[in-house]
PDB file of C-alpha atoms and ligand atoms in Angstrom:
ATOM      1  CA  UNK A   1      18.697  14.264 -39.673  1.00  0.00           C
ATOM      2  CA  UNK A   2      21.152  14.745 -36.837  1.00  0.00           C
ATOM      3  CA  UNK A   3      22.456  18.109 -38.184  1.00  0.00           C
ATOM      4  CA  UNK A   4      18.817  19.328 -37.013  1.00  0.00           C
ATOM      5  CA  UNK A   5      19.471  18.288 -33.551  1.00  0.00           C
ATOM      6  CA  UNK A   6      21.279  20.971 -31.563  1.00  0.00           C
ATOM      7  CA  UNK A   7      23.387  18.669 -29.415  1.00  0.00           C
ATOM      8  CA  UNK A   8      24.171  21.366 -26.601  1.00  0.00           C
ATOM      9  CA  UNK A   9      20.058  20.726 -26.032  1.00  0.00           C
ATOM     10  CA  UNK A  10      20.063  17.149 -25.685  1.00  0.00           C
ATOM     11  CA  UNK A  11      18.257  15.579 -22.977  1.00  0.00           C
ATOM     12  CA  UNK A  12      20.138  13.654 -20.126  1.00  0.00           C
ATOM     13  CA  UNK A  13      17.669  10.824 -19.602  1.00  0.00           C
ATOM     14  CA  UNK A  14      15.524   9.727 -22.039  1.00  0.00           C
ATOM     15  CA  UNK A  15      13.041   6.755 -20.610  1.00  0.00           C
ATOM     16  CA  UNK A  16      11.219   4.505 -23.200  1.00  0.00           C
ATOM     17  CA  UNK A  17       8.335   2.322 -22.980  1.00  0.00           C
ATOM     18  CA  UNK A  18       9.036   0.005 -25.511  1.00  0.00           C
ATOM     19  CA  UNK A  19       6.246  -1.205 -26.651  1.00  0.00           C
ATOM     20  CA  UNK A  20       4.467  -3.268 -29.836  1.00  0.00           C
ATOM     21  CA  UNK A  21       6.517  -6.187 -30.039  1.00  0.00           C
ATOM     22  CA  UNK A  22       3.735  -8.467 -29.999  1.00  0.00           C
ATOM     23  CA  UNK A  23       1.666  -6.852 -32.249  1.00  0.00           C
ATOM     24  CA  UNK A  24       4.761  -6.855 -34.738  1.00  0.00           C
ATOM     25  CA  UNK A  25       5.455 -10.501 -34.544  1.00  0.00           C
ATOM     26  CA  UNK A  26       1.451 -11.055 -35.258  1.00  0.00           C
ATOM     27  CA  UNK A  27       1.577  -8.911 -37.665  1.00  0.00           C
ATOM     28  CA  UNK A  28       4.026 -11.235 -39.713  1.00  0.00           C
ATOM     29  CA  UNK A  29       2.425 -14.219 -38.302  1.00  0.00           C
ATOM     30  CA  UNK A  30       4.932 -15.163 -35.795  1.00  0.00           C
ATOM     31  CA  UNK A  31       5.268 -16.006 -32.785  1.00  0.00           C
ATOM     32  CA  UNK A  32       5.408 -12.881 -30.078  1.00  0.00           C
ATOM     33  CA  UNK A  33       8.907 -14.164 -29.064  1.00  0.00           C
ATOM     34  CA  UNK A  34      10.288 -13.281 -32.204  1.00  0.00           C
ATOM     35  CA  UNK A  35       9.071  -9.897 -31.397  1.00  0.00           C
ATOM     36  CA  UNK A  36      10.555 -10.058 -28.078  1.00  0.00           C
ATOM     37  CA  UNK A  37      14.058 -10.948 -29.618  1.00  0.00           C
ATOM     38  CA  UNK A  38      13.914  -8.701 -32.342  1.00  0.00           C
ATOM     39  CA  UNK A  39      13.627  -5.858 -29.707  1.00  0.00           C
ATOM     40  CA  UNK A  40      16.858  -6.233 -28.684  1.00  0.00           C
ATOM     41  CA  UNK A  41      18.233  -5.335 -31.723  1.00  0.00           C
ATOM     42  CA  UNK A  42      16.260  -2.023 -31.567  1.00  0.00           C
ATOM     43  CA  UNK A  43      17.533  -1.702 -27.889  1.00  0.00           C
ATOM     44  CA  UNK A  44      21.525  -2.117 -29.108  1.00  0.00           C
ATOM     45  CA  UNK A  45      20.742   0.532 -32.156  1.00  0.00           C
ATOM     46  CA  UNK A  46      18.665   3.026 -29.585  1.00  0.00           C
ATOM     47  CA  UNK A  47      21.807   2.369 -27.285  1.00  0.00           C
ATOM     48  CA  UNK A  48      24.718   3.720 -29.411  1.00  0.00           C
ATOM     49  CA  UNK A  49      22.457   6.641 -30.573  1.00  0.00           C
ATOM     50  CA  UNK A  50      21.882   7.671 -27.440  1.00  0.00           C
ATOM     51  CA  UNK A  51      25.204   7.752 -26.415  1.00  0.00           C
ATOM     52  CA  UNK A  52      26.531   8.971 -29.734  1.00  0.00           C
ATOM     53  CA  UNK A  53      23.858  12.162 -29.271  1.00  0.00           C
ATOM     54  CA  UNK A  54      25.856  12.247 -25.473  1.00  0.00           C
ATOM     55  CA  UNK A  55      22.346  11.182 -23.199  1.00  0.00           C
ATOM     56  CA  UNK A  56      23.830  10.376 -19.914  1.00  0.00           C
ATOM     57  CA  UNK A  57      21.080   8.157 -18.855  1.00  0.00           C
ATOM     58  CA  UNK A  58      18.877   5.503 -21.102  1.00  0.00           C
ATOM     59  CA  UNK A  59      16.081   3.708 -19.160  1.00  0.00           C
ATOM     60  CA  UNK A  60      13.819   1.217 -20.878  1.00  0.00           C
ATOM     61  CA  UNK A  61      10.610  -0.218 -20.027  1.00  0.00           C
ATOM     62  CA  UNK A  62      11.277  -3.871 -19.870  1.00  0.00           C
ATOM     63  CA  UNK A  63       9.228  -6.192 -18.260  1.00  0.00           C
ATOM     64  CA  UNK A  64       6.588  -4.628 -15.564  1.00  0.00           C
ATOM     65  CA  UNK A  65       5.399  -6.120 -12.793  1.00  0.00           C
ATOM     66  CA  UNK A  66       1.605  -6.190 -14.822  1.00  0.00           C
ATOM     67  CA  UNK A  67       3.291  -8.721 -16.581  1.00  0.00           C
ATOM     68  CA  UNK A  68       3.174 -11.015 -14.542  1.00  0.00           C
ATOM     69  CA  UNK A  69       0.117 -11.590 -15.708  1.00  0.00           C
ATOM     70  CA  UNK A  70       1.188 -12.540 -19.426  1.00  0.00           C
ATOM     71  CA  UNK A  71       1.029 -16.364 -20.173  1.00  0.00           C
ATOM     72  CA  UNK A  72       4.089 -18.826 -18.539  1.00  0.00           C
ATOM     73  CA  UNK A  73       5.172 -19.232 -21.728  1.00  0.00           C
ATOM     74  CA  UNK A  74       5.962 -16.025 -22.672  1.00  0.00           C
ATOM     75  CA  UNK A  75       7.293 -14.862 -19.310  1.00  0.00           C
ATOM     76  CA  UNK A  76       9.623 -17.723 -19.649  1.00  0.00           C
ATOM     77  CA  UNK A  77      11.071 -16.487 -22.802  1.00  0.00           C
ATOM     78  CA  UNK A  78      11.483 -13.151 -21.911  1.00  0.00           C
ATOM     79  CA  UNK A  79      13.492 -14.204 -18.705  1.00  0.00           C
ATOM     80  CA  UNK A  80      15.435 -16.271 -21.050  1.00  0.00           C
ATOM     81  CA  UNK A  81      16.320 -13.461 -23.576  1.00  0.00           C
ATOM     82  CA  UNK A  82      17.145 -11.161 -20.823  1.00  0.00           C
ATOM     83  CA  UNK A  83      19.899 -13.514 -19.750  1.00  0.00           C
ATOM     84  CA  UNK A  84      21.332 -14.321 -23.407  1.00  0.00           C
ATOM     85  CA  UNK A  85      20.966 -10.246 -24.225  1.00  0.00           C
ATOM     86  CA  UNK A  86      22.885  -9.695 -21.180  1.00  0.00           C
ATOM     87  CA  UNK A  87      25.371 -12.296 -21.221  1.00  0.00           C
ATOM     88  CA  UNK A  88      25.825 -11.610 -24.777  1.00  0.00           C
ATOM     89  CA  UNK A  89      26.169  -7.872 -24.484  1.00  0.00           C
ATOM     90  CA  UNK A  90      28.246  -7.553 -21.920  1.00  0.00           C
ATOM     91  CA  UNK A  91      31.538  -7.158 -24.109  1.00  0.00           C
ATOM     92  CA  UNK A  92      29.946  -4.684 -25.852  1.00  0.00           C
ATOM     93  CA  UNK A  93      28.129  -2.449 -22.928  1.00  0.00           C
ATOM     94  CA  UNK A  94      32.262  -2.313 -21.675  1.00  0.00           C
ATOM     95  CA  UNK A  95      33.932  -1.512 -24.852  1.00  0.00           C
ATOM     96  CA  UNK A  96      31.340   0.980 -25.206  1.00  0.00           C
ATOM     97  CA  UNK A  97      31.620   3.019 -21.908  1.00  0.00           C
ATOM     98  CA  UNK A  98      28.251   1.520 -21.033  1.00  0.00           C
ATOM     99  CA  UNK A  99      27.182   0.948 -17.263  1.00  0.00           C
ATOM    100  CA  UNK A 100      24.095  -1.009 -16.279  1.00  0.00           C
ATOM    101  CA  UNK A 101      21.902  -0.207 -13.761  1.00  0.00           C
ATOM    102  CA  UNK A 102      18.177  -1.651 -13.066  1.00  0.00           C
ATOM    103  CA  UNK A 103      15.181  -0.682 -11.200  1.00  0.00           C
ATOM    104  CA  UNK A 104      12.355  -2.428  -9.940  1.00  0.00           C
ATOM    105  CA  UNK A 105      11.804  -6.041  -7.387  1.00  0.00           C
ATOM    106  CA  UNK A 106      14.706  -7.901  -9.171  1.00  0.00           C
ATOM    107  CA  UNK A 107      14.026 -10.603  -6.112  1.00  0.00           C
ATOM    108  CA  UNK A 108      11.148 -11.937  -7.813  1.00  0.00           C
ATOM    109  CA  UNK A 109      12.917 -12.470 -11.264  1.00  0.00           C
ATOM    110  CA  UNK A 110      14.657 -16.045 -11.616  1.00  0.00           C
ATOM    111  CA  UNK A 111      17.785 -16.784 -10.038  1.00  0.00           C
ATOM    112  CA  UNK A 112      19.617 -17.004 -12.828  1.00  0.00           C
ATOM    113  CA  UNK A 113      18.748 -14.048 -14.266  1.00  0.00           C
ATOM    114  CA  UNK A 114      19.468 -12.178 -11.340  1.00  0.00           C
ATOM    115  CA  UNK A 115      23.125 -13.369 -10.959  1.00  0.00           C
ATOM    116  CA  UNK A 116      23.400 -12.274 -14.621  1.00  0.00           C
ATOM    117  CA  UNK A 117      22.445  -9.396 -14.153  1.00  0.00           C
ATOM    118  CA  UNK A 118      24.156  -8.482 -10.923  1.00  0.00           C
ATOM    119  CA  UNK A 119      27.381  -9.862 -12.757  1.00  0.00           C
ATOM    120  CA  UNK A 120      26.771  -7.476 -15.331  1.00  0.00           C
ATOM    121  CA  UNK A 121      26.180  -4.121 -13.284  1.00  0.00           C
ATOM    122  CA  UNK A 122      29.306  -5.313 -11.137  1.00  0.00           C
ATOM    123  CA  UNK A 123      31.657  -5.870 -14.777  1.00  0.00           C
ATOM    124  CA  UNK A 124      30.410  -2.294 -15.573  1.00  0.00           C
ATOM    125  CA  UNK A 125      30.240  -0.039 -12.560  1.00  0.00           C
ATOM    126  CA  UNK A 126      33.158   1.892 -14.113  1.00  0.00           C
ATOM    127  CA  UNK A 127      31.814   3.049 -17.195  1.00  0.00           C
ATOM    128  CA  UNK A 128      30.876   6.392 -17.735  1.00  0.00           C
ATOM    129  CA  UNK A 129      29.735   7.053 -21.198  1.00  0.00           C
ATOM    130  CA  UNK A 130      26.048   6.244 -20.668  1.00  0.00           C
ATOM    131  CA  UNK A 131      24.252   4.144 -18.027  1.00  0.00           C
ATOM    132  CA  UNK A 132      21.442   1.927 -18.926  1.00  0.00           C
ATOM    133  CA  UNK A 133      19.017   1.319 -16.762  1.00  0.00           C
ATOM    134  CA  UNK A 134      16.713  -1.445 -17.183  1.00  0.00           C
ATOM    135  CA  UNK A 135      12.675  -1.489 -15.370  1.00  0.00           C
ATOM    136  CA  UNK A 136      12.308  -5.100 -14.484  1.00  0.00           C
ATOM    137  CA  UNK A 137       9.921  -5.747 -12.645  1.00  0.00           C
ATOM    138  CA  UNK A 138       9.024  -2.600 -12.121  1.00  0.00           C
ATOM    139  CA  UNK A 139       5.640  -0.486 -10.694  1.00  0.00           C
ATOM    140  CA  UNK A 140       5.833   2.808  -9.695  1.00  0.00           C
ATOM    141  CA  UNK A 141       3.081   2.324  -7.639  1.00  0.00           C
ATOM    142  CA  UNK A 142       4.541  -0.143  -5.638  1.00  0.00           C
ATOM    143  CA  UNK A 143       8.026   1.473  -5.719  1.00  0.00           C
ATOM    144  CA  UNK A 144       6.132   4.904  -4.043  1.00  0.00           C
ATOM    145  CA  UNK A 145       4.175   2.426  -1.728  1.00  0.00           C
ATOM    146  CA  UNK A 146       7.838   1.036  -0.657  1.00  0.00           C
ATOM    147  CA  UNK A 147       9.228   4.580  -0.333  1.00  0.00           C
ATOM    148  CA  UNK A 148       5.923   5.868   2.050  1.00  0.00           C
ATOM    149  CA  UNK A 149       6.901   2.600   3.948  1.00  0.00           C
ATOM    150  CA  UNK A 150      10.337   2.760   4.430  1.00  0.00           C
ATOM    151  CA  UNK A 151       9.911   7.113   5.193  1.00  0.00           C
ATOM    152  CA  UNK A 152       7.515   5.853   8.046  1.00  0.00           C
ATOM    153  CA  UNK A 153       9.711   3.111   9.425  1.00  0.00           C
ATOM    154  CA  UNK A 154      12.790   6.139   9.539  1.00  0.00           C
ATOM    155  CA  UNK A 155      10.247   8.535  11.477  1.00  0.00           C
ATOM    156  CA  UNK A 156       9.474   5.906  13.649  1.00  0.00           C
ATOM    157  CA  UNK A 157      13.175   4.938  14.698  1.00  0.00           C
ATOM    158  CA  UNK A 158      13.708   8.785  14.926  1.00  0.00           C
ATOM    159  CA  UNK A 159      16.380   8.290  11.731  1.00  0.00           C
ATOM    160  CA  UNK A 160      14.009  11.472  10.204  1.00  0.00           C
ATOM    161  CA  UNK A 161      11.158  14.231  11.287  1.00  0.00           C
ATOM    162  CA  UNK A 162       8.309  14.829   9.731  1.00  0.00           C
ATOM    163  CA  UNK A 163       8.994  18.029   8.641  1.00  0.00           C
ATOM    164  CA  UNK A 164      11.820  16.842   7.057  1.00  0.00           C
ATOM    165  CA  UNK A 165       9.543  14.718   4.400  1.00  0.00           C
ATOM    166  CA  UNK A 166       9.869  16.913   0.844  1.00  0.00           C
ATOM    167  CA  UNK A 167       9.988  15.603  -2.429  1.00  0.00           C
ATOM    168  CA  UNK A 168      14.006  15.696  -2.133  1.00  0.00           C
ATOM    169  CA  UNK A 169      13.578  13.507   0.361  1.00  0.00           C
ATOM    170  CA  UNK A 170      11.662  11.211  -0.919  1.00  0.00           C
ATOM    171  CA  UNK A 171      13.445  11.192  -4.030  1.00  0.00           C
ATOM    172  CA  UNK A 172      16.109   9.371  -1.783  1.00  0.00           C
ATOM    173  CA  UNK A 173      13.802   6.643  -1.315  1.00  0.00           C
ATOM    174  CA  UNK A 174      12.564   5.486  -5.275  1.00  0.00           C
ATOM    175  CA  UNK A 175      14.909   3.127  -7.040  1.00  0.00           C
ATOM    176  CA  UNK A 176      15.916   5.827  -8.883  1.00  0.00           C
ATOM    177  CA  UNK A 177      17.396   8.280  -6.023  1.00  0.00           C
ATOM    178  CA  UNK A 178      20.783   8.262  -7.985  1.00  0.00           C
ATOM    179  CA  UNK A 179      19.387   9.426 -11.380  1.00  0.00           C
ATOM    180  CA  UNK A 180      17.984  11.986 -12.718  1.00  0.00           C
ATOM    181  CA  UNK A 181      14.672  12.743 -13.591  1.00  0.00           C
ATOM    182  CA  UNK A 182      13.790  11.995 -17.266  1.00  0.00           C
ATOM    183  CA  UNK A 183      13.043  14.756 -19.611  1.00  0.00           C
ATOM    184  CA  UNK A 184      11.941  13.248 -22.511  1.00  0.00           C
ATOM    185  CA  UNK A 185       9.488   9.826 -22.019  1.00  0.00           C
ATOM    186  CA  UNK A 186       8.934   7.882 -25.363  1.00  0.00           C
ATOM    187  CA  UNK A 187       6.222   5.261 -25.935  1.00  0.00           C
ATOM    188  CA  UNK A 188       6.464   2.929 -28.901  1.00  0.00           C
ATOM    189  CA  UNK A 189       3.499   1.410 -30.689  1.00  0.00           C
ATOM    190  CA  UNK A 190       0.763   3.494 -30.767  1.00  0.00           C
ATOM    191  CA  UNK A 191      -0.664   3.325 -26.994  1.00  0.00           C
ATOM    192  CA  UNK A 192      -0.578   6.505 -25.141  1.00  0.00           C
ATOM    193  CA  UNK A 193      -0.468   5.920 -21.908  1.00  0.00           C
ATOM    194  CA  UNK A 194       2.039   5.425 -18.446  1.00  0.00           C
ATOM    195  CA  UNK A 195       1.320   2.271 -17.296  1.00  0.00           C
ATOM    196  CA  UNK A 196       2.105   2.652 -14.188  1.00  0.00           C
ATOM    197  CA  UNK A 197       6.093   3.511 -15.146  1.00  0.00           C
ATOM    198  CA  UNK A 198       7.751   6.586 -13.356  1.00  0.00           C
ATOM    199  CA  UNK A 199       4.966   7.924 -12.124  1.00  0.00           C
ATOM    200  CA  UNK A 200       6.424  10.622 -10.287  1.00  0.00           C
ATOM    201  CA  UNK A 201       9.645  11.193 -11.571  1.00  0.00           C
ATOM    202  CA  UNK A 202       8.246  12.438 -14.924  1.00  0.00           C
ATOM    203  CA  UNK A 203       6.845  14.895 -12.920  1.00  0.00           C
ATOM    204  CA  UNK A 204       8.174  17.520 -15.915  1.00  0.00           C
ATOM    205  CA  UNK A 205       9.072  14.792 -19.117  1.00  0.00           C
ATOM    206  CA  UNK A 206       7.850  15.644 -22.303  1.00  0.00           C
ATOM    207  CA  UNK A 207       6.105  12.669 -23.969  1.00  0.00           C
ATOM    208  CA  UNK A 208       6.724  11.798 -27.125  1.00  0.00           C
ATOM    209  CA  UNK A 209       4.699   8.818 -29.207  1.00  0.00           C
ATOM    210  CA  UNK A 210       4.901   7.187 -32.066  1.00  0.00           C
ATOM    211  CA  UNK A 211       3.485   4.739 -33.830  1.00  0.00           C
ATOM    212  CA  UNK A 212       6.340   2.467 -34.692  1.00  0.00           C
ATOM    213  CA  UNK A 213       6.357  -0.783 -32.693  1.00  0.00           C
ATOM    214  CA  UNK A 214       9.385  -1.097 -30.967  1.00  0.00           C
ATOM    215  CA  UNK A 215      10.963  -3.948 -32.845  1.00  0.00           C
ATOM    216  CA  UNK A 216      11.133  -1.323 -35.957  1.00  0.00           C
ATOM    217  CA  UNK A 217      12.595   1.351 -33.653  1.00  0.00           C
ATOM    218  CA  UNK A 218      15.491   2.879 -35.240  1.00  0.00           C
ATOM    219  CA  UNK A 219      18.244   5.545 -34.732  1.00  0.00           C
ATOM    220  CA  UNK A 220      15.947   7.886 -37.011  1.00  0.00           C
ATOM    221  CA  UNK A 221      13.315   7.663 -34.351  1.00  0.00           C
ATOM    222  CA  UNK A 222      14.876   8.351 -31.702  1.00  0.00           C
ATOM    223  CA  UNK A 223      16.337  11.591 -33.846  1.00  0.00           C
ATOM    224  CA  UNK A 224      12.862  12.287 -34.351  1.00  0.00           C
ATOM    225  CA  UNK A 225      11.867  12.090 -30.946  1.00  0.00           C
ATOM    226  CA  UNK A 226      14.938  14.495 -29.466  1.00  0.00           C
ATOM    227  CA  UNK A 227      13.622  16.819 -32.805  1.00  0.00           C
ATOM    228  CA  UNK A 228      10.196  16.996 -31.403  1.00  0.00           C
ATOM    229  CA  UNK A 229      11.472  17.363 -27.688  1.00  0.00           C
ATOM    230  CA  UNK A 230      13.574  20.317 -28.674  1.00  0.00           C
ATOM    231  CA  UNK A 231      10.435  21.948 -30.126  1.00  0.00           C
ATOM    232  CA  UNK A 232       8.755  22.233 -26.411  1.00  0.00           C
ATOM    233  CA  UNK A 233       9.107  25.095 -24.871  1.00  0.00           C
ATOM    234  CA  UNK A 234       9.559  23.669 -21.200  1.00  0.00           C
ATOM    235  CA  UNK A 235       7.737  26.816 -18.874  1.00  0.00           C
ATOM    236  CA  UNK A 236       7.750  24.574 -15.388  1.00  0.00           C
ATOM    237  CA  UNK A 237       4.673  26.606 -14.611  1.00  0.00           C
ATOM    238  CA  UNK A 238       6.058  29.703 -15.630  1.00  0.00           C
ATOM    239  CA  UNK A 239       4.914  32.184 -18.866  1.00  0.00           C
ATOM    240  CA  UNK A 240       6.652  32.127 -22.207  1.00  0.00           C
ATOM    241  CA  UNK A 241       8.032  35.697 -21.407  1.00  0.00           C
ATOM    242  CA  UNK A 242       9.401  34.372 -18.441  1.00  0.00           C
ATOM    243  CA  UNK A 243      11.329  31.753 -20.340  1.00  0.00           C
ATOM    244  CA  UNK A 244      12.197  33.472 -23.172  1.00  0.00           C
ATOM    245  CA  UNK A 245      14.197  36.591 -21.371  1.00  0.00           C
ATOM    246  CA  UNK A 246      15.483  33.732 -19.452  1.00  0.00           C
TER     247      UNK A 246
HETATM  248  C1  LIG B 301       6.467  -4.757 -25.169  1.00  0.00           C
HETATM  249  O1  LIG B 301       5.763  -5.359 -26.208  1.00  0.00           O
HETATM  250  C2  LIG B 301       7.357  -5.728 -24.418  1.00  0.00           C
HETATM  251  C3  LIG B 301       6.882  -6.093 -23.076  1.00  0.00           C
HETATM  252  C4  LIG B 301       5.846  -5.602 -22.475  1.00  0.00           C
HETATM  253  C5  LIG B 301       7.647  -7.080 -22.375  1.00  0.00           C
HETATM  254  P1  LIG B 301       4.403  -6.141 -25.946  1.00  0.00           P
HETATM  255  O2  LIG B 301       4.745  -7.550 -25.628  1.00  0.00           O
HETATM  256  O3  LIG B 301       3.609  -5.438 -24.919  1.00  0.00           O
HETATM  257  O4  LIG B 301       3.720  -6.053 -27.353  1.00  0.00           O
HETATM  258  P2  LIG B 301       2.173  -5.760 -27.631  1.00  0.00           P
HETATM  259  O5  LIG B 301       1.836  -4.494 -26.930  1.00  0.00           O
HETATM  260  O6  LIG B 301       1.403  -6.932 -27.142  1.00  0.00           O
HETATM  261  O7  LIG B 301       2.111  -5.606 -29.122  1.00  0.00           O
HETATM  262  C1  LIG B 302       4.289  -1.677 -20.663  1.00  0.00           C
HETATM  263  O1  LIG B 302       3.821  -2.333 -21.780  1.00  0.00           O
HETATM  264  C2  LIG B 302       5.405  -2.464 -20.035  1.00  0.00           C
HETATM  265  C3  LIG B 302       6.595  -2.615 -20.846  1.00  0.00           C
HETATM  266  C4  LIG B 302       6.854  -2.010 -21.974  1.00  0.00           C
HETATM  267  C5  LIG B 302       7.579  -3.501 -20.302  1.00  0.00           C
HETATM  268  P1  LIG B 302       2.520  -3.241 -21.730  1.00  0.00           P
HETATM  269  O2  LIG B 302       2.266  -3.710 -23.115  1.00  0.00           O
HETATM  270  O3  LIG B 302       2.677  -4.278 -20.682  1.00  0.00           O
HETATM  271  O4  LIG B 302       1.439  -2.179 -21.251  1.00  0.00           O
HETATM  272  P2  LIG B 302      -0.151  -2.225 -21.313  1.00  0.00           P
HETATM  273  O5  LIG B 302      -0.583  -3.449 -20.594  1.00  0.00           O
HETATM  274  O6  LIG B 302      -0.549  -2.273 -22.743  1.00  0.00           O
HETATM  275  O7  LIG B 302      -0.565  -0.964 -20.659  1.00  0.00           O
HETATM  276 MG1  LIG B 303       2.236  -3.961 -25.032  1.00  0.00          MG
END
């Protein structure tokens, strides 16, 4: 499948809600953890395809701040695998040229899992193969909300006008002010909608869904996906002729 991908049309950041795992583990009559857990084996495959296909930047979905909402039980276990996945990983994200990165309120996240995971972005700062960068506890809504705060609090110490406000500007001021926008958004399982993930940097992503639940997720769908993506014809408001003589 990967000699129809024309890798000089790759995208740079792919962003994937990865989604389904409880469904999957019901599915086979287990417990949702086991979904959880098995989803890390579809994030270490996605991983090493993506940086095999040479995608600068991989975000995933990972826990939002919605979920929150989930039962103690299972909110406990996903902290839990987060730390043994990263722990466990990090060996692997360095011999691979990997560098972690995260976005969202890691403050409200366990203590523990925040020294792992600040351990982990420290041990691979220097890689440059492929970052990963992980949503934990993340709402766009509330990251925009932080941005419109923060933007106001500069005006009002004079640190910036208001003509100065564009959406350069307050690109600076999201999480993700060192990365790129996505071009390509996934979403596993069926469900075909945002919630509330990247709301305005996928001002311009193609989406792409399937109906695989993410513990299934393999290197052939994420080929798939990057085949359908290269199928769009990306006008940015412009005509088809315009593109095309481009
Ligand atoms: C995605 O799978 C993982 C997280 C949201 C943490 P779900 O846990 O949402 O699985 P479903 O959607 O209930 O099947
Ligand atoms: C979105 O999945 C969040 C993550 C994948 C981490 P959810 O399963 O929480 O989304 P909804 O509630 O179905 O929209
Ligand atoms: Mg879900």
């Amino acid at each position: 499948m990967i000699e129809q991908i024309n890798l000089q049309n790759v995208p740079q950041h792919v962003a994937i809600i990865m989604d389904g795992n409880g469904r999957w583990a019901k599915q086979q009559g287990l417990d949702r953890l086991f979904g959880h857990s098995q989803g890390v084996e579809s994030v270490r495959d996605t991983l090493k395809t993506a940086r095999e296909l040479g995608i600068k930047y991989l975000t995933l979905y990972a826990f939002s701040t919605e979920n929150w909402n989930r039962p103690k039980s299972e909110i406990d276990g996903l902290m839990d695998l987060l730390i043994e996945a990263v722990t466990h990983e990090l060996m692997e994200l360095n011999n691979n040229g990997v560098r972690l990165l995260t976005i969202g309120d890691l403050n409200a996240l366990p203590e523990n899992c925040q020294k792992s995971l600040s351990d982990a972005i420290q041990k691979t700062s220097n890689n440059k193969d492929i970052t990963l960068v992980l949503a934990l506890n993340y709402s766009s809504q509330s990251e925009i909300t932080s941005a419109i705060k923060n933007i106001i609090a500069d005006n009002n110490s004079g640190k910036i006008t208001i003509d100065e406000i564009n959406p350069e500007l307050i690109d600076t001021y999201l999480y993700t002010k060192d990365i790129p926008d996505p071009e390509l958004l996934i979403r596993t399982s069926g469900e075909r909608r945002v919630s509330n993930f990247l709301l305005w940097q996928i001002a311009y992503a193609e989406f792409h869904f399937t109906s695989v639940f993410w513990p299934d997720f393999r290197r052939q769908h994420l080929l798939e996906a990057i085949i359908d993506f290269q199928q769009r014809e990306r006008r940015f408001g412009m005509t088809s002729d315009q593109i095309n003589k481009a």
